[in-house]
Amino acid sequence: MGSLSGRRIVLGVTGSIAAYKSALVVRGLVKAGAEVRVVMTPGAKTFITPLTLGTLSGNPVHSALTEDVEAGTWTDHVELGLWGDVVLVAPATAHTLAGMVEGRGDNLLLTVLLSAKCPVVVAPAMDRDMFLHAATTENLEKLAARGVHIIDPDTGELASGLTGKGRMAEPERIRTELTTWFKSQAPLIGYRALITSGPTQEPLDAVRYLGNRSSGRQGAAIALELAKRGMQVDYICGPSDIPTDHPGVHRVDVTTALEMKAAAEAALGAATPDVIIGAAAVADVRPRMTIDGKASKGELPDTIELVDNPDILAHLNAAAPDACYKVGFALAHGDGRAAALRKLSAKGCDLVVLNSITDKGAGFGHTTNRVDFVHGPDRIDSFELKTKEAVAVDLADEVQQQLLERPPLLTPLDD
Ligand SMILES: Cc1cc2nc3c(=O)[nH]c(=O)nc-3n(C[C@H](O)[C@H](O)[C@H](O)COP(=O)(O)O)c2cc1C
């Protein structure tokens, strides 16, 4: 797995003589595991062909704002801007830098840059005097002030024959700076999480089931927070309509506890997680018999025989390596600290996140939660009532602290 694995990069290529090096930029990014979509300015196409960059990226190259004027089709610059984790402009001409500063939209790349919600990185490339010009200096300062990351050009011999600063950074430096920058934005890149979330539904017949009121909101918030920090998240979720749209979240929807166990074990077998978080409210029991079709009122049994469901978290924890950090959730009625401490050892957890249905605004069905992090008898951290997203941040901070003490278990960074 590469250092940019799973990252989506929109690569803008502009009309600099250094555009020929963008082929090597694409190759390096793809080799590091990134998915690359290239957007060329019209000027860039006089220096390197879309065919070269399209072949190396494995994706069609976009250049024109409209595709087929007769047919009324156009390139969706908004979609491209939203697709990327980053827009990298390499090489970035003085002209494109000026267009970015002014917010111009007179070619596809500039409109993508205006639409992008993700961070932007530029690798300027130009002749010495163009680079030293006050306009360029001011433009780079303004872009840096807006949060654009600038990969400083190299000093050396330039295409004009002059010597000085302005040569685009070598493709290898662009890749390593981008990787380092991604890591600073997303410190848990290369690490993997396995999360179970939501309720399970245990069918009585085709329409009736035993279930619980878990919404899956807390698990979803945790999945999104960890993905935002760069983790690849296997998210196994019982019936829940809480969205988890993020390229780092691989969601598998399940219904029953047995399905959840099978999906979680499959994820564990496919890729060793660095952290397991059992946030699902798995039904403890299921009906021994399921009636085919919809039972009429008269066909419903007077008593329902129940059998135990497997303890998914205990199974996962036992199967995972010792170095994997294991987190369970416990929902208590009243003070559940003693129960949480029992759960900690019974399920092989390193941490139990305890919440109580008797705390106002906490637990199932709320957008807020109040939790205690139970690490052991000597360490229980209590938090105030906060949104489930804020609880996810607290938990992600704890996970991050644990994980950054060691390298990823399955997916070592390759540089
Ligand atoms: C041979 C040649 C090389 C050029 N190299 C550069 C360059 O390295 N950097 C730059 O800013 N402009 C360079 N230019 C000028 C740009 O191509 C020109 O400003 C163009 O409008 C840039 O458009 P774009 O930014 O939309 O691609 C070069 C022009 C020519 C003819």
GROMACS .gro file of C-alpha atoms and ligand atoms in nm:
model
  446
    1MET     CA    1   0.000   0.000   0.000
    2GLY     CA    2   0.147   0.336  -0.106
    3SER     CA    3   0.195   0.654   0.089
    4LEU     CA    4  -0.092   0.821  -0.100
    5SER     CA    5  -0.317   0.519  -0.108
    6GLY     CA    6  -0.682   0.609  -0.141
    7ARG     CA    7  -0.608   0.980  -0.197
    8ARG     CA    8  -0.793   1.152  -0.481
    9ILE     CA    9  -0.581   1.409  -0.656
   10VAL     CA   10  -0.697   1.654  -0.923
   11LEU     CA   11  -0.377   1.745  -1.108
   12GLY     CA   12  -0.392   2.078  -1.290
   13VAL     CA   13  -0.133   2.113  -1.568
   14THR     CA   14  -0.068   2.457  -1.717
   15GLY     CA   15   0.125   2.603  -2.011
   16SER     CA   16   0.480   2.594  -1.883
   17ILE     CA   17   0.774   2.426  -2.050
   18ALA     CA   18   0.789   2.219  -1.729
   19ALA     CA   19   0.459   2.056  -1.834
   20TYR     CA   20   0.661   1.768  -1.984
   21LYS     CA   21   0.754   1.676  -1.625
   22SER     CA   22   0.387   1.643  -1.531
   23ALA     CA   23   0.403   1.295  -1.687
   24LEU     CA   24   0.647   1.197  -1.412
   25VAL     CA   25   0.433   1.373  -1.151
   26VAL     CA   26   0.131   1.162  -1.257
   27ARG     CA   27   0.337   0.844  -1.259
   28GLY     CA   28   0.479   0.910  -0.910
   29LEU     CA   29   0.137   0.988  -0.763
   30VAL     CA   30  -0.026   0.682  -0.921
   31LYS     CA   31   0.263   0.459  -0.806
   32ALA     CA   32   0.213   0.595  -0.452
   33GLY     CA   33  -0.147   0.474  -0.468
   34ALA     CA   34  -0.333   0.795  -0.551
   35GLU     CA   35  -0.618   0.819  -0.797
   36VAL     CA   36  -0.538   1.104  -1.033
   37ARG     CA   37  -0.767   1.302  -1.264
   38VAL     CA   38  -0.584   1.550  -1.485
   39VAL     CA   39  -0.723   1.890  -1.587
   40MET     CA   40  -0.515   2.074  -1.850
   41THR     CA   41  -0.535   2.437  -1.950
   42PRO     CA   42  -0.561   2.490  -2.326
   43GLY     CA   43  -0.204   2.627  -2.308
   44ALA     CA   44  -0.074   2.307  -2.145
   45LYS     CA   45  -0.181   2.099  -2.447
   46THR     CA   46   0.080   2.273  -2.661
   47PHE     CA   47   0.350   2.128  -2.434
   48ILE     CA   48   0.226   1.773  -2.360
   49THR     CA   49  -0.058   1.567  -2.500
   50PRO     CA   50  -0.371   1.468  -2.308
   51LEU     CA   51  -0.309   1.115  -2.442
   52THR     CA   52   0.015   1.088  -2.243
   53LEU     CA   53  -0.140   1.212  -1.918
   54GLY     CA   54  -0.462   1.018  -1.972
   55THR     CA   55  -0.269   0.695  -2.028
   56LEU     CA   56  -0.048   0.745  -1.723
   57SER     CA   57  -0.333   0.849  -1.494
   58GLY     CA   58  -0.572   0.582  -1.620
   59ASN     CA   59  -0.847   0.843  -1.635
   60PRO     CA   60  -0.978   1.069  -1.912
   61VAL     CA   61  -0.813   1.411  -1.920
   62HIS     CA   62  -1.038   1.716  -1.897
   63SER     CA   63  -0.956   2.044  -2.064
   64ALA     CA   64  -1.256   2.217  -2.216
   65LEU     CA   65  -1.543   2.374  -2.023
   66THR     CA   66  -1.785   2.232  -2.279
   67GLU     CA   67  -1.757   1.885  -2.429
   68ASP     CA   68  -1.994   1.883  -2.724
   69VAL     CA   69  -2.159   2.217  -2.788
   70GLU     CA   70  -2.406   2.064  -3.035
   71ALA     CA   71  -2.511   1.801  -2.780
   72GLY     CA   72  -2.507   2.055  -2.498
   73THR     CA   73  -2.266   1.854  -2.283
   74TRP     CA   74  -2.006   2.007  -2.055
   75THR     CA   75  -1.737   1.906  -1.809
   76ASP     CA   76  -1.869   1.921  -1.456
   77HIS     CA   77  -1.609   2.143  -1.290
   78VAL     CA   78  -1.807   2.144  -0.965
   79GLU     CA   79  -1.803   1.764  -0.950
   80LEU     CA   80  -1.426   1.761  -1.017
   81GLY     CA   81  -1.370   2.023  -0.749
   82LEU     CA   82  -1.568   1.820  -0.496
   83TRP     CA   83  -1.415   1.485  -0.598
   84GLY     CA   84  -1.056   1.568  -0.503
   85ASP     CA   85  -0.891   1.543  -0.161
   86VAL     CA   86  -0.654   1.803  -0.302
   87VAL     CA   87  -0.606   2.002  -0.622
   88LEU     CA   88  -0.236   2.006  -0.716
   89VAL     CA   89  -0.135   2.250  -0.989
   90ALA     CA   90   0.204   2.138  -1.126
   91PRO     CA   91   0.340   2.320  -1.312
   92ALA     CA   92   0.163   2.642  -1.218
   93THR     CA   93   0.231   2.929  -1.460
   94ALA     CA   94   0.242   3.297  -1.361
   95HIS     CA   95  -0.078   3.335  -1.566
   96THR     CA   96  -0.269   3.065  -1.376
   97LEU     CA   97  -0.144   3.193  -1.038
   98ALA     CA   98  -0.273   3.541  -1.131
   99GLY     CA   99  -0.605   3.389  -1.240
  100MET     CA  100  -0.637   3.210  -0.906
  101VAL     CA  101  -0.571   3.531  -0.713
  102GLU     CA  102  -0.831   3.721  -0.915
  103GLY     CA  103  -1.083   3.437  -0.902
  104ARG     CA  104  -1.107   3.420  -1.280
  105GLY     CA  105  -1.299   3.137  -1.443
  106ASP     CA  106  -1.192   3.157  -1.804
  107ASN     CA  107  -1.081   2.794  -1.839
  108LEU     CA  108  -1.181   2.461  -1.686
  109LEU     CA  109  -0.891   2.445  -1.439
  110LEU     CA  110  -0.968   2.790  -1.298
  111THR     CA  111  -1.335   2.698  -1.255
  112VAL     CA  112  -1.236   2.373  -1.080
  113LEU     CA  113  -1.013   2.578  -0.847
  114LEU     CA  114  -1.303   2.812  -0.775
  115SER     CA  115  -1.535   2.517  -0.700
  116ALA     CA  116  -1.290   2.309  -0.496
  117LYS     CA  117  -1.377   2.258  -0.131
  118CYS     CA  118  -1.052   2.071  -0.073
  119PRO     CA  119  -0.705   2.218  -0.011
  120VAL     CA  120  -0.498   2.345  -0.304
  121VAL     CA  121  -0.125   2.295  -0.360
  122VAL     CA  122   0.072   2.471  -0.636
  123ALA     CA  123   0.419   2.406  -0.778
  124PRO     CA  124   0.513   2.729  -0.962
  125ALA     CA  125   0.732   2.704  -1.270
  126MET     CA  126   0.861   2.999  -1.469
  127ASP     CA  127   1.161   3.191  -1.581
  128ARG     CA  128   1.375   3.366  -1.318
  129ASP     CA  129   1.256   3.719  -1.391
  130MET     CA  130   0.890   3.616  -1.409
  131PHE     CA  131   0.931   3.449  -1.070
  132LEU     CA  132   1.108   3.752  -0.923
  133HIS     CA  133   0.849   3.997  -1.062
  134ALA     CA  134   0.658   4.187  -0.792
  135ALA     CA  135   0.326   4.066  -0.939
  136THR     CA  136   0.425   3.700  -0.901
  137THR     CA  137   0.565   3.757  -0.551
  138GLU     CA  138   0.246   3.933  -0.443
  139ASN     CA  139   0.026   3.667  -0.602
  140LEU     CA  140   0.208   3.386  -0.422
  141GLU     CA  141   0.183   3.577  -0.092
  142LYS     CA  142  -0.192   3.625  -0.143
  143LEU     CA  143  -0.244   3.258  -0.228
  144ALA     CA  144  -0.038   3.147   0.075
  145ALA     CA  145  -0.248   3.377   0.295
  146ARG     CA  146  -0.561   3.201   0.164
  147GLY     CA  147  -0.416   2.866   0.271
  148VAL     CA  148  -0.278   2.749  -0.063
  149HIS     CA  149   0.034   2.538  -0.002
  150ILE     CA  150   0.324   2.641  -0.225
  151ILE     CA  151   0.594   2.395  -0.328
  152ASP     CA  152   0.891   2.623  -0.369
  153PRO     CA  153   1.058   2.608  -0.711
  154ASP     CA  154   1.418   2.494  -0.749
  155THR     CA  155   1.714   2.715  -0.835
  156GLY     CA  156   1.917   2.613  -1.137
  157GLU     CA  157   1.942   2.631  -1.511
  158LEU     CA  158   1.617   2.741  -1.672
  159ALA     CA  159   1.472   2.668  -2.015
  160SER     CA  160   1.550   3.027  -2.120
  161GLY     CA  161   1.920   2.964  -2.061
  162LEU     CA  162   1.919   3.188  -1.753
  163THR     CA  163   2.017   3.055  -1.414
  164GLY     CA  164   1.807   3.132  -1.107
  165LYS     CA  165   1.498   3.037  -0.911
  166GLY     CA  166   1.185   2.931  -1.098
  167ARG     CA  167   1.241   2.573  -1.212
  168MET     CA  168   0.952   2.353  -1.105
  169ALA     CA  169   1.037   2.127  -0.811
  170GLU     CA  170   1.136   1.781  -0.933
  171PRO     CA  171   0.840   1.536  -0.953
  172GLU     CA  172   0.991   1.327  -0.672
  173ARG     CA  173   1.004   1.631  -0.440
  174ILE     CA  174   0.646   1.721  -0.535
  175ARG     CA  175   0.534   1.371  -0.438
  176THR     CA  176   0.721   1.364  -0.106
  177GLU     CA  177   0.609   1.718  -0.012
  178LEU     CA  178   0.253   1.626  -0.097
  179THR     CA  179   0.278   1.308   0.112
  180THR     CA  180   0.427   1.498   0.407
  181TRP     CA  181   0.164   1.766   0.372
  182PHE     CA  182  -0.116   1.506   0.358
  183LYS     CA  183   0.023   1.344   0.672
  184SER     CA  184   0.019   1.677   0.854
  185GLN     CA  185  -0.342   1.729   0.741
  186ALA     CA  186  -0.433   1.367   0.806
  187PRO     CA  187  -0.199   1.225   1.073
  188LEU     CA  188  -0.356   0.879   1.073
  189ILE     CA  189  -0.297   0.813   0.706
  190GLY     CA  190  -0.191   0.449   0.658
  191TYR     CA  191  -0.382   0.330   0.967
  192ARG     CA  192  -0.701   0.126   0.949
  193ALA     CA  193  -1.016   0.108   1.164
  194LEU     CA  194  -1.290  -0.151   1.188
  195ILE     CA  195  -1.611  -0.006   1.330
  196THR     CA  196  -1.944  -0.173   1.397
  197SER     CA  197  -2.236   0.064   1.435
  198GLY     CA  198  -2.614   0.093   1.452
  199PRO     CA  199  -2.872  -0.155   1.572
  200THR     CA  200  -2.935  -0.506   1.449
  201GLN     CA  201  -3.278  -0.637   1.356
  202GLU     CA  202  -3.357  -1.001   1.433
  203PRO     CA  203  -3.652  -1.119   1.220
  204LEU     CA  204  -3.959  -1.292   1.356
  205ASP     CA  205  -4.109  -1.310   1.009
  206ALA     CA  206  -4.076  -1.112   0.686
  207VAL     CA  207  -4.199  -0.786   0.844
  208ARG     CA  208  -4.152  -0.814   1.221
  209TYR     CA  209  -3.827  -0.810   1.413
  210LEU     CA  210  -3.664  -0.768   1.754
  211GLY     CA  211  -3.447  -0.460   1.755
  212ASN     CA  212  -3.344  -0.155   1.951
  213ARG     CA  213  -3.349   0.223   1.917
  214SER     CA  214  -2.985   0.278   1.819
  215SER     CA  215  -2.962   0.527   1.531
  216GLY     CA  216  -2.600   0.462   1.432
  217ARG     CA  217  -2.526   0.834   1.473
  218GLN     CA  218  -2.237   0.794   1.720
  219GLY     CA  219  -2.066   0.523   1.513
  220ALA     CA  220  -2.109   0.728   1.194
  221ALA     CA  221  -1.955   1.035   1.360
  222ILE     CA  222  -1.656   0.827   1.472
  223ALA     CA  223  -1.611   0.674   1.125
  224LEU     CA  224  -1.614   1.018   0.961
  225GLU     CA  225  -1.377   1.172   1.216
  226LEU     CA  226  -1.123   0.890   1.175
  227ALA     CA  227  -1.152   0.904   0.794
  228LYS     CA  228  -1.098   1.280   0.808
  229ARG     CA  229  -0.773   1.209   0.992
  230GLY     CA  230  -0.664   0.983   0.706
  231MET     CA  231  -0.771   0.636   0.823
  232GLN     CA  232  -0.924   0.373   0.601
  233VAL     CA  233  -1.240   0.273   0.785
  234ASP     CA  234  -1.429  -0.053   0.742
  235TYR     CA  235  -1.773   0.048   0.865
  236ILE     CA  236  -2.015  -0.237   0.930
  237CYS     CA  237  -2.354  -0.087   0.996
  238GLY     CA  238  -2.692  -0.224   1.097
  239PRO     CA  239  -3.007  -0.058   0.961
  240SER     CA  240  -2.935   0.316   0.982
  241ASP     CA  241  -2.997   0.609   0.750
  242ILE     CA  242  -2.717   0.823   0.895
  243PRO     CA  243  -2.486   0.895   0.598
  244THR     CA  244  -2.111   0.822   0.609
  245ASP     CA  245  -2.004   0.964   0.272
  246HIS     CA  246  -1.626   0.987   0.268
  247PRO     CA  247  -1.381   0.815   0.033
  248GLY     CA  248  -1.203   0.665   0.338
  249VAL     CA  249  -1.519   0.496   0.473
  250HIS     CA  250  -1.596   0.154   0.322
  251ARG     CA  251  -1.949   0.086   0.436
  252VAL     CA  252  -2.114  -0.254   0.451
  253ASP     CA  253  -2.483  -0.248   0.543
  254VAL     CA  254  -2.619  -0.546   0.732
  255THR     CA  255  -2.942  -0.634   0.913
  256THR     CA  256  -2.888  -0.911   1.169
  257ALA     CA  257  -2.621  -0.980   1.430
  258LEU     CA  258  -2.509  -1.288   1.236
  259GLU     CA  259  -2.467  -1.078   0.921
  260MET     CA  260  -2.278  -0.815   1.118
  261LYS     CA  261  -2.044  -1.080   1.259
  262ALA     CA  262  -1.978  -1.229   0.914
  263ALA     CA  263  -1.913  -0.886   0.757
  264ALA     CA  264  -1.686  -0.773   1.041
  265GLU     CA  265  -1.489  -1.099   1.033
  266ALA     CA  266  -1.451  -1.069   0.656
  267ALA     CA  267  -1.316  -0.714   0.697
  268LEU     CA  268  -1.079  -0.829   0.973
  269GLY     CA  269  -0.957  -1.116   0.753
  270ALA     CA  270  -0.899  -0.888   0.454
  271ALA     CA  271  -0.698  -0.618   0.630
  272THR     CA  272  -0.566  -0.605   0.987
  273PRO     CA  273  -0.717  -0.305   1.164
  274ASP     CA  274  -0.514  -0.083   1.397
  275VAL     CA  275  -0.825  -0.012   1.600
  276ILE     CA  276  -1.153  -0.196   1.647
  277ILE     CA  277  -1.447   0.007   1.773
  278GLY     CA  278  -1.758  -0.185   1.867
  279ALA     CA  279  -2.019   0.091   1.871
  280ALA     CA  280  -2.304  -0.127   1.741
  281ALA     CA  281  -2.600  -0.206   1.964
  282VAL     CA  282  -2.609  -0.573   1.873
  283ALA     CA  283  -2.924  -0.755   1.981
  284ASP     CA  284  -2.823  -0.999   2.258
  285VAL     CA  285  -3.076  -1.256   2.141
  286ARG     CA  286  -3.269  -1.358   1.830
  287PRO     CA  287  -3.583  -1.568   1.778
  288ARG     CA  288  -3.492  -1.935   1.742
  289MET     CA  289  -3.744  -1.970   1.457
  290THR     CA  290  -3.817  -1.724   1.179
  291ILE     CA  291  -4.156  -1.762   1.010
  292ASP     CA  292  -4.141  -1.755   0.629
  293GLY     CA  293  -4.340  -1.470   0.476
  294LYS     CA  294  -4.570  -1.249   0.683
  295ALA     CA  295  -4.742  -1.442   0.961
  296SER     CA  296  -5.110  -1.359   1.009
  297LYS     CA  297  -5.223  -1.258   1.359
  298GLY     CA  298  -5.344  -1.610   1.427
  299GLU     CA  299  -5.020  -1.765   1.313
  300LEU     CA  300  -4.808  -1.564   1.556
  301PRO     CA  301  -4.680  -1.783   1.842
  302ASP     CA  302  -4.783  -1.706   2.201
  303THR     CA  303  -4.423  -1.729   2.312
  304ILE     CA  304  -4.106  -1.662   2.120
  305GLU     CA  305  -3.811  -1.882   2.199
  306LEU     CA  306  -3.489  -1.687   2.199
  307VAL     CA  307  -3.130  -1.793   2.143
  308ASP     CA  308  -2.815  -1.597   2.223
  309ASN     CA  309  -2.645  -1.400   1.950
  310PRO     CA  310  -2.267  -1.424   1.932
  311ASP     CA  311  -2.063  -1.161   2.113
  312ILE     CA  312  -1.922  -0.992   1.802
  313LEU     CA  313  -1.680  -0.757   1.978
  314ALA     CA  314  -1.532  -1.034   2.194
  315HIS     CA  315  -1.483  -1.249   1.881
  316LEU     CA  316  -1.318  -0.965   1.686
  317ASN     CA  317  -1.094  -0.866   1.977
  318ALA     CA  318  -0.978  -1.226   2.025
  319ALA     CA  319  -0.900  -1.264   1.655
  320ALA     CA  320  -0.713  -0.931   1.621
  321PRO     CA  321  -0.346  -0.891   1.710
  322ASP     CA  322  -0.255  -0.772   2.061
  323ALA     CA  323  -0.122  -0.443   1.919
  324CYS     CA  324  -0.466  -0.356   1.778
  325TYR     CA  325  -0.636  -0.100   2.005
  326LYS     CA  326  -0.978  -0.232   2.108
  327VAL     CA  327  -1.269  -0.011   2.205
  328GLY     CA  328  -1.612  -0.124   2.322
  329PHE     CA  329  -1.926   0.074   2.401
  330ALA     CA  330  -2.144   0.008   2.704
  331LEU     CA  331  -2.492   0.149   2.752
  332ALA     CA  332  -2.585   0.151   3.118
  333HIS     CA  333  -2.894   0.227   3.320
  334GLY     CA  334  -2.769   0.441   3.607
  335ASP     CA  335  -2.402   0.426   3.705
  336GLY     CA  336  -2.256   0.156   3.483
  337ARG     CA  337  -1.891   0.188   3.586
  338ALA     CA  338  -1.872  -0.153   3.748
  339ALA     CA  339  -2.035  -0.312   3.443
  340ALA     CA  340  -1.799  -0.120   3.211
  341LEU     CA  341  -1.497  -0.246   3.405
  342ARG     CA  342  -1.629  -0.604   3.377
  343LYS     CA  343  -1.684  -0.554   3.004
  344LEU     CA  344  -1.329  -0.424   2.967
  345SER     CA  345  -1.178  -0.756   3.072
  346ALA     CA  346  -1.457  -0.991   2.956
  347LYS     CA  347  -1.438  -0.862   2.598
  348GLY     CA  348  -1.064  -0.799   2.582
  349CYS     CA  349  -1.104  -0.422   2.538
  350ASP     CA  350  -0.841  -0.154   2.602
  351LEU     CA  351  -1.112   0.108   2.650
  352VAL     CA  352  -1.486   0.103   2.715
  353VAL     CA  353  -1.689   0.410   2.626
  354LEU     CA  354  -1.967   0.419   2.879
  355ASN     CA  355  -2.290   0.609   2.834
  356SER     CA  356  -2.602   0.595   3.043
  357ILE     CA  357  -2.963   0.614   2.931
  358THR     CA  358  -3.041   0.785   3.261
  359ASP     CA  359  -2.819   1.082   3.170
  360LYS     CA  360  -3.034   1.352   3.010
  361GLY     CA  361  -2.957   1.392   2.637
  362ALA     CA  362  -2.731   1.086   2.622
  363GLY     CA  363  -2.755   0.753   2.441
  364PHE     CA  364  -2.996   0.628   2.173
  365GLY     CA  365  -3.197   0.869   1.963
  366HIS     CA  366  -3.017   1.186   2.075
  367THR     CA  367  -2.779   1.404   1.876
  368THR     CA  368  -2.580   1.454   2.197
  369ASN     CA  369  -2.403   1.212   2.427
  370ARG     CA  370  -2.234   1.210   2.766
  371VAL     CA  371  -1.965   0.952   2.806
  372ASP     CA  372  -1.696   0.822   3.039
  373PHE     CA  373  -1.381   0.666   2.893
  374VAL     CA  374  -1.317   0.365   3.115
  375HIS     CA  375  -0.952   0.262   3.070
  376GLY     CA  376  -0.931   0.060   3.392
  377PRO     CA  377  -1.010   0.085   3.763
  378ASP     CA  378  -0.746   0.356   3.805
  379ARG     CA  379  -0.839   0.569   3.507
  380ILE     CA  380  -1.190   0.679   3.418
  381ASP     CA  381  -1.215   1.006   3.221
  382SER     CA  382  -1.555   1.181   3.241
  383PHE     CA  383  -1.675   1.419   2.971
  384GLU     CA  384  -1.959   1.668   2.976
  385LEU     CA  385  -2.270   1.642   2.753
  386LYS     CA  386  -2.173   1.731   2.395
  387THR     CA  387  -2.269   1.654   2.037
  388LYS     CA  388  -2.196   1.305   1.911
  389GLU     CA  389  -1.954   1.464   1.661
  390ALA     CA  390  -1.763   1.621   1.953
  391VAL     CA  391  -1.758   1.286   2.137
  392ALA     CA  392  -1.615   1.136   1.816
  393VAL     CA  393  -1.337   1.398   1.825
  394ASP     CA  394  -1.253   1.303   2.187
  395LEU     CA  395  -1.243   0.934   2.097
  396ALA     CA  396  -1.038   0.999   1.782
  397ASP     CA  397  -0.789   1.201   1.992
  398GLU     CA  398  -0.750   0.902   2.224
  399VAL     CA  399  -0.716   0.658   1.931
  400GLN     CA  400  -0.465   0.888   1.762
  401GLN     CA  401  -0.252   0.911   2.075
  402GLN     CA  402  -0.246   0.530   2.101
  403LEU     CA  403  -0.176   0.464   1.733
  404LEU     CA  404   0.095   0.723   1.676
  405GLU     CA  405   0.311   0.542   1.932
  406ARG     CA  406   0.364   0.262   1.678
  407PRO     CA  407   0.359   0.208   1.299
  408PRO     CA  408   0.045   0.081   1.123
  409LEU     CA  409  -0.004  -0.296   1.160
  410LEU     CA  410  -0.075  -0.384   0.798
  411THR     CA  411  -0.009  -0.076   0.595
  412PRO     CA  412   0.337   0.065   0.659
  413LEU     CA  413   0.402   0.401   0.497
  414ASP     CA  414   0.657   0.347   0.225
  415ASP     CA  415   0.860   0.654   0.301
  416LIG     C1  416   0.791   2.792  -2.494
  416LIG     C2  417   0.712   2.857  -2.386
  416LIG     C3  418   0.739   2.827  -2.256
  416LIG     C4  419   0.669   2.889  -2.151
  416LIG     N1  420   0.699   2.854  -2.022
  416LIG     C5  421   0.634   2.919  -1.923
  416LIG     C6  422   0.666   2.888  -1.789
  416LIG     O1  423   0.750   2.805  -1.758
  416LIG     N2  424   0.598   2.955  -1.693
  416LIG     C7  425   0.504   3.049  -1.719
  416LIG     O2  426   0.448   3.106  -1.626
  416LIG     N3  427   0.468   3.076  -1.847
  416LIG     C8  428   0.531   3.014  -1.949
  416LIG     N4  429   0.498   3.042  -2.078
  416LIG     C9  430   0.389   3.140  -2.105
  416LIG    C10  431   0.253   3.071  -2.087
  416LIG     O3  432   0.241   2.962  -2.176
  416LIG    C11  433   0.141   3.171  -2.109
  416LIG     O4  434   0.149   3.272  -2.011
  416LIG    C12  435   0.005   3.110  -2.108
  416LIG     O5  436  -0.091   3.211  -2.122
  416LIG    C13  437  -0.022   3.031  -1.982
  416LIG     O6  438  -0.156   2.989  -1.981
  416LIG     P1  439  -0.212   2.886  -1.872
  416LIG     O7  440  -0.163   2.932  -1.740
  416LIG     O8  441  -0.362   2.903  -1.885
  416LIG     O9  442  -0.167   2.751  -1.910
  416LIG    C14  443   0.567   2.981  -2.182
  416LIG    C15  444   0.538   3.009  -2.316
  416LIG    C16  445   0.611   2.949  -2.417
  416LIG    C17  446   0.575   2.981  -2.560
   0.00000   0.00000   0.00000
